[in-house]
PDB file of C-alpha atoms in Angstrom:
ATOM      1  CA  UNK A   1      14.512  15.485  -1.337  1.00 54.00           C
ATOM      2  CA  UNK A   2      12.129  15.867   1.554  1.00 68.00           C
ATOM      3  CA  UNK A   3      11.082  19.317   2.710  1.00 68.00           C
ATOM      4  CA  UNK A   4      13.070  18.963   5.946  1.00 73.00           C
ATOM      5  CA  UNK A   5      16.173  18.009   3.949  1.00 75.00           C
ATOM      6  CA  UNK A   6      15.676  20.988   1.644  1.00 70.00           C
ATOM      7  CA  UNK A   7      15.296  23.384   4.546  1.00 75.00           C
ATOM      8  CA  UNK A   8      18.375  21.945   6.251  1.00 78.00           C
ATOM      9  CA  UNK A   9      20.351  22.189   3.006  1.00 77.00           C
ATOM     10  CA  UNK A  10      19.157  25.751   2.440  1.00 76.00           C
ATOM     11  CA  UNK A  11      20.189  26.741   5.968  1.00 78.00           C
ATOM     12  CA  UNK A  12      23.576  25.100   5.472  1.00 78.00           C
ATOM     13  CA  UNK A  13      24.027  27.052   2.227  1.00 73.00           C
ATOM     14  CA  UNK A  14      23.089  30.290   3.948  1.00 75.00           C
ATOM     15  CA  UNK A  15      25.622  29.665   6.707  1.00 77.00           C
ATOM     16  CA  UNK A  16      28.341  28.806   4.219  1.00 75.00           C
ATOM     17  CA  UNK A  17      27.532  31.862   2.145  1.00 69.00           C
ATOM     18  CA  UNK A  18      27.638  34.211   5.096  1.00 70.00           C
ATOM     19  CA  UNK A  19      30.854  32.632   6.354  1.00 71.00           C
ATOM     20  CA  UNK A  20      32.389  33.116   2.895  1.00 67.00           C
ATOM     21  CA  UNK A  21      31.467  36.768   2.927  1.00 64.00           C
ATOM     22  CA  UNK A  22      32.003  37.659   6.579  1.00 63.00           C
ATOM     23  CA  UNK A  23      33.636  34.742   8.363  1.00 57.00           C
ATOM     24  CA  UNK A  24      37.157  33.560   8.948  1.00 49.00           C
ATOM     25  CA  UNK A  25      38.900  31.230   6.455  1.00 44.00           C
ATOM     26  CA  UNK A  26      38.693  28.381   8.960  1.00 43.00           C
ATOM     27  CA  UNK A  27      34.876  28.642   8.856  1.00 43.00           C
ATOM     28  CA  UNK A  28      34.751  28.245   5.088  1.00 42.00           C
ATOM     29  CA  UNK A  29      34.015  24.920   3.409  1.00 47.00           C
ATOM     30  CA  UNK A  30      37.002  22.566   3.063  1.00 47.00           C
ATOM     31  CA  UNK A  31      38.380  23.270  -0.414  1.00 44.00           C
ATOM     32  CA  UNK A  32      37.654  26.984  -0.178  1.00 44.00           C
ATOM     33  CA  UNK A  33      39.384  27.398   3.207  1.00 42.00           C
ATOM     34  CA  UNK A  34      42.463  25.573   1.872  1.00 42.00           C
ATOM     35  CA  UNK A  35      42.596  27.883  -1.125  1.00 42.00           C
ATOM     36  CA  UNK A  36      42.191  30.925   1.091  1.00 43.00           C
ATOM     37  CA  UNK A  37      45.021  29.696   3.352  1.00 43.00           C
ATOM     38  CA  UNK A  38      47.214  29.018   0.297  1.00 43.00           C
ATOM     39  CA  UNK A  39      46.145  32.359  -1.166  1.00 43.00           C
ATOM     40  CA  UNK A  40      47.790  34.129   1.730  1.00 43.00           C
ATOM     41  CA  UNK A  41      51.063  32.644   0.529  1.00 45.00           C
ATOM     42  CA  UNK A  42      50.534  32.323  -3.244  1.00 48.00           C
ATOM     43  CA  UNK A  43      48.958  35.704  -3.840  1.00 49.00           C
ATOM     44  CA  UNK A  44      46.690  36.467  -6.808  1.00 50.00           C
ATOM     45  CA  UNK A  45      46.282  32.877  -8.146  1.00 53.00           C
ATOM     46  CA  UNK A  46      44.431  31.715  -5.081  1.00 54.00           C
ATOM     47  CA  UNK A  47      42.288  34.847  -5.068  1.00 60.00           C
ATOM     48  CA  UNK A  48      41.005  33.920  -8.521  1.00 63.00           C
ATOM     49  CA  UNK A  49      40.156  30.402  -7.282  1.00 70.00           C
ATOM     50  CA  UNK A  50      38.326  31.804  -4.280  1.00 70.00           C
ATOM     51  CA  UNK A  51      36.527  34.318  -6.495  1.00 72.00           C
ATOM     52  CA  UNK A  52      35.347  31.622  -8.890  1.00 81.00           C
ATOM     53  CA  UNK A  53      34.311  29.416  -5.966  1.00 84.00           C
ATOM     54  CA  UNK A  54      32.430  32.289  -4.386  1.00 85.00           C
ATOM     55  CA  UNK A  55      30.711  33.019  -7.686  1.00 88.00           C
ATOM     56  CA  UNK A  56      29.802  29.340  -8.140  1.00 87.00           C
ATOM     57  CA  UNK A  57      28.541  29.219  -4.573  1.00 88.00           C
ATOM     58  CA  UNK A  58      26.507  32.392  -5.038  1.00 88.00           C
ATOM     59  CA  UNK A  59      25.011  30.982  -8.225  1.00 89.00           C
ATOM     60  CA  UNK A  60      24.103  27.726  -6.477  1.00 90.00           C
ATOM     61  CA  UNK A  61      22.767  29.650  -3.480  1.00 90.00           C
ATOM     62  CA  UNK A  62      20.522  31.797  -5.667  1.00 91.00           C
ATOM     63  CA  UNK A  63      19.414  28.765  -7.659  1.00 91.00           C
ATOM     64  CA  UNK A  64      18.375  27.034  -4.425  1.00 91.00           C
ATOM     65  CA  UNK A  65      16.570  30.127  -3.141  1.00 91.00           C
ATOM     66  CA  UNK A  66      14.619  30.380  -6.392  1.00 91.00           C
ATOM     67  CA  UNK A  67      13.857  26.641  -6.282  1.00 90.00           C
ATOM     68  CA  UNK A  68      12.568  26.975  -2.710  1.00 91.00           C
ATOM     69  CA  UNK A  69      10.431  29.961  -3.629  1.00 90.00           C
ATOM     70  CA  UNK A  70       9.057  28.095  -6.647  1.00 93.00           C
ATOM     71  CA  UNK A  71       8.251  25.068  -4.480  1.00 93.00           C
ATOM     72  CA  UNK A  72       6.379  27.263  -1.997  1.00 92.00           C
ATOM     73  CA  UNK A  73       4.517  28.935  -4.863  1.00 93.00           C
ATOM     74  CA  UNK A  74       3.670  25.550  -6.367  1.00 94.00           C
ATOM     75  CA  UNK A  75       2.316  24.362  -3.012  1.00 93.00           C
ATOM     76  CA  UNK A  76       0.201  27.514  -2.639  1.00 94.00           C
ATOM     77  CA  UNK A  77      -1.168  27.176  -6.175  1.00 95.00           C
ATOM     78  CA  UNK A  78      -1.891  23.484  -5.591  1.00 96.00           C
ATOM     79  CA  UNK A  79      -3.809  24.350  -2.417  1.00 96.00           C
ATOM     80  CA  UNK A  80      -5.734  27.106  -4.221  1.00 96.00           C
ATOM     81  CA  UNK A  81      -6.690  24.742  -7.053  1.00 97.00           C
ATOM     82  CA  UNK A  82      -7.845  22.103  -4.573  1.00 97.00           C
ATOM     83  CA  UNK A  83      -9.972  24.721  -2.821  1.00 96.00           C
ATOM     84  CA  UNK A  84     -11.406  25.757  -6.174  1.00 97.00           C
ATOM     85  CA  UNK A  85     -12.270  22.128  -7.008  1.00 97.00           C
ATOM     86  CA  UNK A  86     -14.010  21.673  -3.657  1.00 97.00           C
ATOM     87  CA  UNK A  87     -15.957  24.900  -4.142  1.00 97.00           C
ATOM     88  CA  UNK A  88     -16.978  23.869  -7.665  1.00 97.00           C
ATOM     89  CA  UNK A  89     -18.179  20.491  -6.379  1.00 97.00           C
ATOM     90  CA  UNK A  90     -20.148  22.188  -3.603  1.00 97.00           C
ATOM     91  CA  UNK A  91     -21.792  24.559  -6.092  1.00 98.00           C
ATOM     92  CA  UNK A  92     -22.544  21.695  -8.492  1.00 98.00           C
ATOM     93  CA  UNK A  93     -24.173  19.724  -5.679  1.00 97.00           C
ATOM     94  CA  UNK A  94     -26.278  22.770  -4.679  1.00 97.00           C
ATOM     95  CA  UNK A  95     -27.319  23.300  -8.307  1.00 98.00           C
ATOM     96  CA  UNK A  96     -28.144  19.605  -8.665  1.00 97.00           C
ATOM     97  CA  UNK A  97     -30.356  19.646  -5.555  1.00 97.00           C
ATOM     98  CA  UNK A  98     -32.199  22.802  -6.714  1.00 97.00           C
ATOM     99  CA  UNK A  99     -32.712  21.390 -10.199  1.00 97.00           C
ATOM    100  CA  UNK A 100     -34.013  18.141  -8.748  1.00 97.00           C
ATOM    101  CA  UNK A 101     -36.529  19.992  -6.557  1.00 96.00           C
ATOM    102  CA  UNK A 102     -37.733  22.068  -9.543  1.00 97.00           C
ATOM    103  CA  UNK A 103     -38.101  18.977 -11.700  1.00 97.00           C
ATOM    104  CA  UNK A 104     -40.051  17.198  -8.967  1.00 96.00           C
ATOM    105  CA  UNK A 105     -42.305  20.218  -8.501  1.00 96.00           C
ATOM    106  CA  UNK A 106     -43.016  20.586 -12.213  1.00 96.00           C
ATOM    107  CA  UNK A 107     -43.483  16.833 -12.675  1.00 96.00           C
ATOM    108  CA  UNK A 108     -46.155  16.879  -9.954  1.00 95.00           C
ATOM    109  CA  UNK A 109     -47.742  19.955 -11.526  1.00 96.00           C
ATOM    110  CA  UNK A 110     -47.704  18.243 -14.944  1.00 96.00           C
ATOM    111  CA  UNK A 111     -49.337  15.124 -13.500  1.00 96.00           C
ATOM    112  CA  UNK A 112     -52.120  17.259 -11.990  1.00 96.00           C
ATOM    113  CA  UNK A 113     -52.654  19.086 -15.293  1.00 97.00           C
ATOM    114  CA  UNK A 114     -52.877  15.799 -17.219  1.00 97.00           C
ATOM    115  CA  UNK A 115     -55.505  14.565 -14.743  1.00 97.00           C
ATOM    116  CA  UNK A 116     -57.471  17.827 -15.131  1.00 97.00           C
ATOM    117  CA  UNK A 117     -57.348  17.557 -18.919  1.00 97.00           C
ATOM    118  CA  UNK A 118     -58.669  13.972 -18.793  1.00 97.00           C
ATOM    119  CA  UNK A 119     -61.410  15.015 -16.409  1.00 96.00           C
ATOM    120  CA  UNK A 120     -62.387  17.924 -18.677  1.00 96.00           C
ATOM    121  CA  UNK A 121     -62.398  15.666 -21.765  1.00 96.00           C
ATOM    122  CA  UNK A 122     -64.731  13.248 -20.002  1.00 96.00           C
ATOM    123  CA  UNK A 123     -66.965  16.111 -18.929  1.00 95.00           C
ATOM    124  CA  UNK A 124     -66.966  17.436 -22.486  1.00 95.00           C
ATOM    125  CA  UNK A 125     -68.047  14.021 -23.824  1.00 94.00           C
ATOM    126  CA  UNK A 126     -70.844  13.824 -21.259  1.00 93.00           C
ATOM    127  CA  UNK A 127     -72.053  17.307 -22.077  1.00 92.00           C
ATOM    128  CA  UNK A 128     -72.024  16.589 -25.820  1.00 91.00           C
ATOM    129  CA  UNK A 129     -74.218  13.527 -25.243  1.00 91.00           C
ATOM    130  CA  UNK A 130     -76.803  15.527 -23.311  1.00 86.00           C
ATOM    131  CA  UNK A 131     -76.913  18.639 -25.481  1.00 77.00           C
TER     132      UNK A 131
END
């Protein structure tokens, strides 16, 4: 079911529930209103039917309320997890850029040190020849 359908269904259930508790028998759903009308004539037998219908309706009503709450919670958790993923990607990218700059810096420094070592080795060889 789509969200709009669920909300419409939930509202319909709320209206039916409140009409069962507070409304007139003519406002009740079809089979329940017939039983209530017959109950006025039949007595206790119809009251039991209405009671079981009310209990079934209340159970279904609560089940739907819990399902709606769970769906909202699931959506919130899904959004939070997506936000967490985006934040993790942003932090990884920042870390990657910093690491890349450090590696570039130290690679340049290493290149300079290698050149200095070669220059010093050549100077050492020259000095050994003269002294």
